[in-house]
CSV table of C-alpha atoms in Angstrom, one decimal:
chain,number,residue,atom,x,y,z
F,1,UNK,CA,0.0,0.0,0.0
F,2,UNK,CA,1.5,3.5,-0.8
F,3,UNK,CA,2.1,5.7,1.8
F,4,UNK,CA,-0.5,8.2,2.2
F,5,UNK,CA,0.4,11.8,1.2
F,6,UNK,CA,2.1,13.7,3.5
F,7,UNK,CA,-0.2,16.5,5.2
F,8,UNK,CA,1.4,19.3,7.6
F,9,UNK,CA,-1.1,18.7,10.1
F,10,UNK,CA,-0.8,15.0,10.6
F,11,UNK,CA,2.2,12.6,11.5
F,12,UNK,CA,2.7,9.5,9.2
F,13,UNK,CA,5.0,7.4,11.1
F,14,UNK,CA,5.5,3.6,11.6
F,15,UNK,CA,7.5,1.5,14.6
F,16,UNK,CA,10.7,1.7,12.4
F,17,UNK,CA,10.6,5.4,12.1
F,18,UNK,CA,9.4,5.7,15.7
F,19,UNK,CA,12.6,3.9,16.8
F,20,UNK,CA,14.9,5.8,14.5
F,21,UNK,CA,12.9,9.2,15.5
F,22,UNK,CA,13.6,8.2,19.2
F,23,UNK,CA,16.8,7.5,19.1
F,24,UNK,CA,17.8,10.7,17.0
F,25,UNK,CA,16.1,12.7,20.2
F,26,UNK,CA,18.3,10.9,22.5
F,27,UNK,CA,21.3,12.0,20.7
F,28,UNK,CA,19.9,16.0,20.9
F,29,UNK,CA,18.9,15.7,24.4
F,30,UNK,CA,22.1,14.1,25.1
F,31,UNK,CA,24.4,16.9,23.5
F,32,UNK,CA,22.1,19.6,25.1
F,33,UNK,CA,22.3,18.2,28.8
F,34,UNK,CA,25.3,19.8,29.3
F,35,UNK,CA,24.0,22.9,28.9
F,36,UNK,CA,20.7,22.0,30.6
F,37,UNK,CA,20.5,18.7,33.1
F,38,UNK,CA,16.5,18.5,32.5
F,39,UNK,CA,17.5,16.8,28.8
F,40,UNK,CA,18.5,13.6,30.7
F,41,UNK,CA,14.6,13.0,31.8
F,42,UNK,CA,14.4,13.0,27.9
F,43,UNK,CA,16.8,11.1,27.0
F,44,UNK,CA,15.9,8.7,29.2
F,45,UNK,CA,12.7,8.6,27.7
F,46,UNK,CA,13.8,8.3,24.2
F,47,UNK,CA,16.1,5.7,25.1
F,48,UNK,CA,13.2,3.8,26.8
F,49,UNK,CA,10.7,4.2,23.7
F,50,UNK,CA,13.7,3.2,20.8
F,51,UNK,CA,14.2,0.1,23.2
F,52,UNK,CA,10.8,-1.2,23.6
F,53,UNK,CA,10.1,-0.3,19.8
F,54,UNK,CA,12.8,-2.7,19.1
F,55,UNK,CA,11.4,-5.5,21.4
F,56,UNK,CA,8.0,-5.5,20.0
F,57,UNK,CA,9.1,-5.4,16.4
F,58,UNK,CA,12.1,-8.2,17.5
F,59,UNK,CA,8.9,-10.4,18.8
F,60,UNK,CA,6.3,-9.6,16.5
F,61,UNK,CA,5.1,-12.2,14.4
F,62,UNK,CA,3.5,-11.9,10.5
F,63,UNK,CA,0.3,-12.4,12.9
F,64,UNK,CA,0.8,-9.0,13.9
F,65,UNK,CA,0.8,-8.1,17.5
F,66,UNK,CA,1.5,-12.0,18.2
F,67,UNK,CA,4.9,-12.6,19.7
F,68,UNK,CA,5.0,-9.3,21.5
F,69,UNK,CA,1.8,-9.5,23.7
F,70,UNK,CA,0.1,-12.2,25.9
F,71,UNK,CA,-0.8,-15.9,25.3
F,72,UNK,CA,-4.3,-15.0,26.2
F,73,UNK,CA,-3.9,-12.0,23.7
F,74,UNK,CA,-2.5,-13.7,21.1
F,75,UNK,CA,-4.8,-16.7,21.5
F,76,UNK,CA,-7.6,-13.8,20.8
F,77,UNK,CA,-5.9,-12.8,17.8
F,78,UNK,CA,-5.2,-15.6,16.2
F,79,UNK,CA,-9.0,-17.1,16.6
F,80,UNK,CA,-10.1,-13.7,15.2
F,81,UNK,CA,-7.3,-13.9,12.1
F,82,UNK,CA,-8.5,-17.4,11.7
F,83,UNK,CA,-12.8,-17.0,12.3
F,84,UNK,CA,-13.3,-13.5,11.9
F,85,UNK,CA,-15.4,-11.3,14.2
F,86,UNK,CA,-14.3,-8.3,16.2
F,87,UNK,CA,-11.1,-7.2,17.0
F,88,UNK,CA,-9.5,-8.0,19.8
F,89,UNK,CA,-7.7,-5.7,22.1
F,90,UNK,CA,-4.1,-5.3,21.8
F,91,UNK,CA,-2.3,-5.1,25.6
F,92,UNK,CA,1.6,-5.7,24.5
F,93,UNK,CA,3.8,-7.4,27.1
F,94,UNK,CA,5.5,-5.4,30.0
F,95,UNK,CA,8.5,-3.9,29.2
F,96,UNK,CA,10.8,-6.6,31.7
F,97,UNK,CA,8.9,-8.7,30.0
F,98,UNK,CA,9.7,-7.6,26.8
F,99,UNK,CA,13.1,-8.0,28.0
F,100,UNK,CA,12.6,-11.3,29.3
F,101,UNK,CA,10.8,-12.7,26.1
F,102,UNK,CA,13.8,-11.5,24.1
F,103,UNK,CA,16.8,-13.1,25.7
F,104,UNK,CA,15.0,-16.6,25.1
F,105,UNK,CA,15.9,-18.8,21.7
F,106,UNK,CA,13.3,-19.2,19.3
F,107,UNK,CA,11.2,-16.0,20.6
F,108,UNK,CA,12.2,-13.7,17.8
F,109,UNK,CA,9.1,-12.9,15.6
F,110,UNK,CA,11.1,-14.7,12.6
F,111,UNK,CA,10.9,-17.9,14.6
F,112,UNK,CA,13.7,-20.4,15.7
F,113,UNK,CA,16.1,-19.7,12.6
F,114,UNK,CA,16.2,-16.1,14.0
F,115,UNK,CA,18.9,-15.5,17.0
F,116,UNK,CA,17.8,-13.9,20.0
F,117,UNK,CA,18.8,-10.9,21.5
F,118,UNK,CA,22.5,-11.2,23.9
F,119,UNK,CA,20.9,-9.7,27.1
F,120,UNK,CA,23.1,-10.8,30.2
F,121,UNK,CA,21.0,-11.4,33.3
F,122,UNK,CA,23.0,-8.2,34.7
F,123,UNK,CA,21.9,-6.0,31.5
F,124,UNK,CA,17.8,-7.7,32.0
F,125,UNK,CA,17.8,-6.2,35.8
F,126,UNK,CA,19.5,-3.3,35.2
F,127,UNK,CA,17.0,-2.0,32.4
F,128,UNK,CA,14.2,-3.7,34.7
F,129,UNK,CA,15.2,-1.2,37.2
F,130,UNK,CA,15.6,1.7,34.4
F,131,UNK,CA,11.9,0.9,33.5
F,132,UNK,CA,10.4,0.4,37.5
F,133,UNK,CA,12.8,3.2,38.8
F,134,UNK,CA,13.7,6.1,36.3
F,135,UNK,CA,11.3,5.6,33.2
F,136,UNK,CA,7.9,5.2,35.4
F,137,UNK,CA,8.7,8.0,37.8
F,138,UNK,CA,9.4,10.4,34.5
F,139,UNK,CA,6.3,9.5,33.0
F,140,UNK,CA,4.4,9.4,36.1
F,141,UNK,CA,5.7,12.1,38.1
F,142,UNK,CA,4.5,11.7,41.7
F,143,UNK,CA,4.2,15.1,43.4
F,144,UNK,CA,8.1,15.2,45.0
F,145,UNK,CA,11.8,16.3,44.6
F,146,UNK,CA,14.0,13.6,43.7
F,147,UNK,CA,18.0,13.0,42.4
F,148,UNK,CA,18.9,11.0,39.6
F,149,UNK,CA,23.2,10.1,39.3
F,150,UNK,CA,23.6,10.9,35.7
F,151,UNK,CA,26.7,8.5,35.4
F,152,UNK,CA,24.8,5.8,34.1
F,153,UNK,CA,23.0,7.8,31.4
F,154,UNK,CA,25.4,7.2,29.0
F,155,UNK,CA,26.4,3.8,29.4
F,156,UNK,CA,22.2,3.6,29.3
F,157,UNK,CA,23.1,4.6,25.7
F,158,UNK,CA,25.7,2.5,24.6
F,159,UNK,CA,23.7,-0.7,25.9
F,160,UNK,CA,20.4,0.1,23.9
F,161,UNK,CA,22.2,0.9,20.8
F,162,UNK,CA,23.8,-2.2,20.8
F,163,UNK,CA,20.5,-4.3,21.3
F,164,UNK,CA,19.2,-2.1,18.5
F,165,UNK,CA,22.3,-3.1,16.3
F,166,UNK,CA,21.9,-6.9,16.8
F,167,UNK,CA,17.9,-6.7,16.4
F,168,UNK,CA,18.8,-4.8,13.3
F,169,UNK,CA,21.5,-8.0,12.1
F,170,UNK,CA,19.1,-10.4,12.9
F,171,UNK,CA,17.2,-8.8,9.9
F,172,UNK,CA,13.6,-9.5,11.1
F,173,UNK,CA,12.6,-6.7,13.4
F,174,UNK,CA,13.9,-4.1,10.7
F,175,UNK,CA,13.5,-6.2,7.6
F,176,UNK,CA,11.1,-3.5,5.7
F,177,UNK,CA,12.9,-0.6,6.9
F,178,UNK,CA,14.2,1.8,3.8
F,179,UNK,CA,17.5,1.2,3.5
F,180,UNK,CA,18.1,5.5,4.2
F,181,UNK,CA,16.3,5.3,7.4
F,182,UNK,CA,18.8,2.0,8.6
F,183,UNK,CA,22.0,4.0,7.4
F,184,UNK,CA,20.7,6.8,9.2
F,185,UNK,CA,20.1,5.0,12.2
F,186,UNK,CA,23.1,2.5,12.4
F,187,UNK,CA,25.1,6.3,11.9
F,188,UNK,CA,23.2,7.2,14.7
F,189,UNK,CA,23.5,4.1,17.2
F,190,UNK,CA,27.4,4.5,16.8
F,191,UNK,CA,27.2,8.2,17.9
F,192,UNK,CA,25.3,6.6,21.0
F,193,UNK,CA,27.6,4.1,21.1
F,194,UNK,CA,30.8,6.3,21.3
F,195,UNK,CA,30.0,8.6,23.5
């Protein structure tokens, strides 16, 4: 299907360009915190929302959101790709679970010939904690002064754009992606990379 025309007061955007998208905000808000500390909450963010992109589209099966949401979820799905009727309601899979999911063999959207994701058990609770600690009190703000030791930011970074990098080798999560939009955002993950 052609991609609609573009129209100034609407965003046409897809999981690919969402995850390229967010990682080119992590790199501004990232070159602007020194200038202004406040960037880290959004680079934090953007960092969280070009992970879990990745995840789901890793996971995802052709029986789209299979593989990235529930077994009672996909059960739903598939009965309605296979009878018909309404459509269910997509809840994807927690974001440790996400995380969880990915790390096992023969969980990649692609199916068993497809490698999984190289997530140490270290890496999986320290990005659980990112997500229960640093990403949930960002997006939901509880009414209170609170620190946040920047030191990790970067290294926060370096590991999401290398699990970007190998979900984009193992050629299914990215595998429709225009080839400008993966040299753009390989360029990009290298810039997070090497900070």
């Amino acid at each position: 299907m052609p991609a609609p025309e573009p129209h100034s007061d609407w965003l046409h955007t897809d999981e690919i360009e969402d995850i390229a998208a967010s990682v080119r905000h992590a790199l501004r808000c990232r070159d602007s915190a020194s200038t202004d500390k406040h960037e880290w909450k959004w680079f934090a963010l953007a960092i969280h929302s070009a992970l879990q992109g990745t995840l789901v589209a890793h996971l995802t099966t052709t029986a789209i959101p299979v593989g990235a949401v529930s077994d009672k979820c996909a059960a739903a799905w598939l009965l309605h790709y296979n009878q018909g009727g309404p459509v269910p309601q997509t809840k994807l899979l927690a974001f440790p679970d996400l995380l969880k999911k990915a790390r096992k063999d023969g969980q990649c959207g692609g199916g068993a010939s497809y490698p999984r994701l190289q997530i140490s058990e270290m890496e999986r609770k320290w990005l659980t904690r990112f997500h229960d600690d640093i990403r949930n009190q960002f997006t939901h703000f509880e009414p209170m002064a609170w620190s946040l030791e920047l030191s990790g930011m970067t290294p926060l970074g370096a590991l999401a754009a290398r699990l970007i990098e190998e979900a984009i080798q193992a050629n299914w999560a990215f595998r429709h992606a225009e080839e400008e939009t993966l040299i753009e955002l390989r360029s990009n993950l290298k810039r997070l990379q090497n900070a």
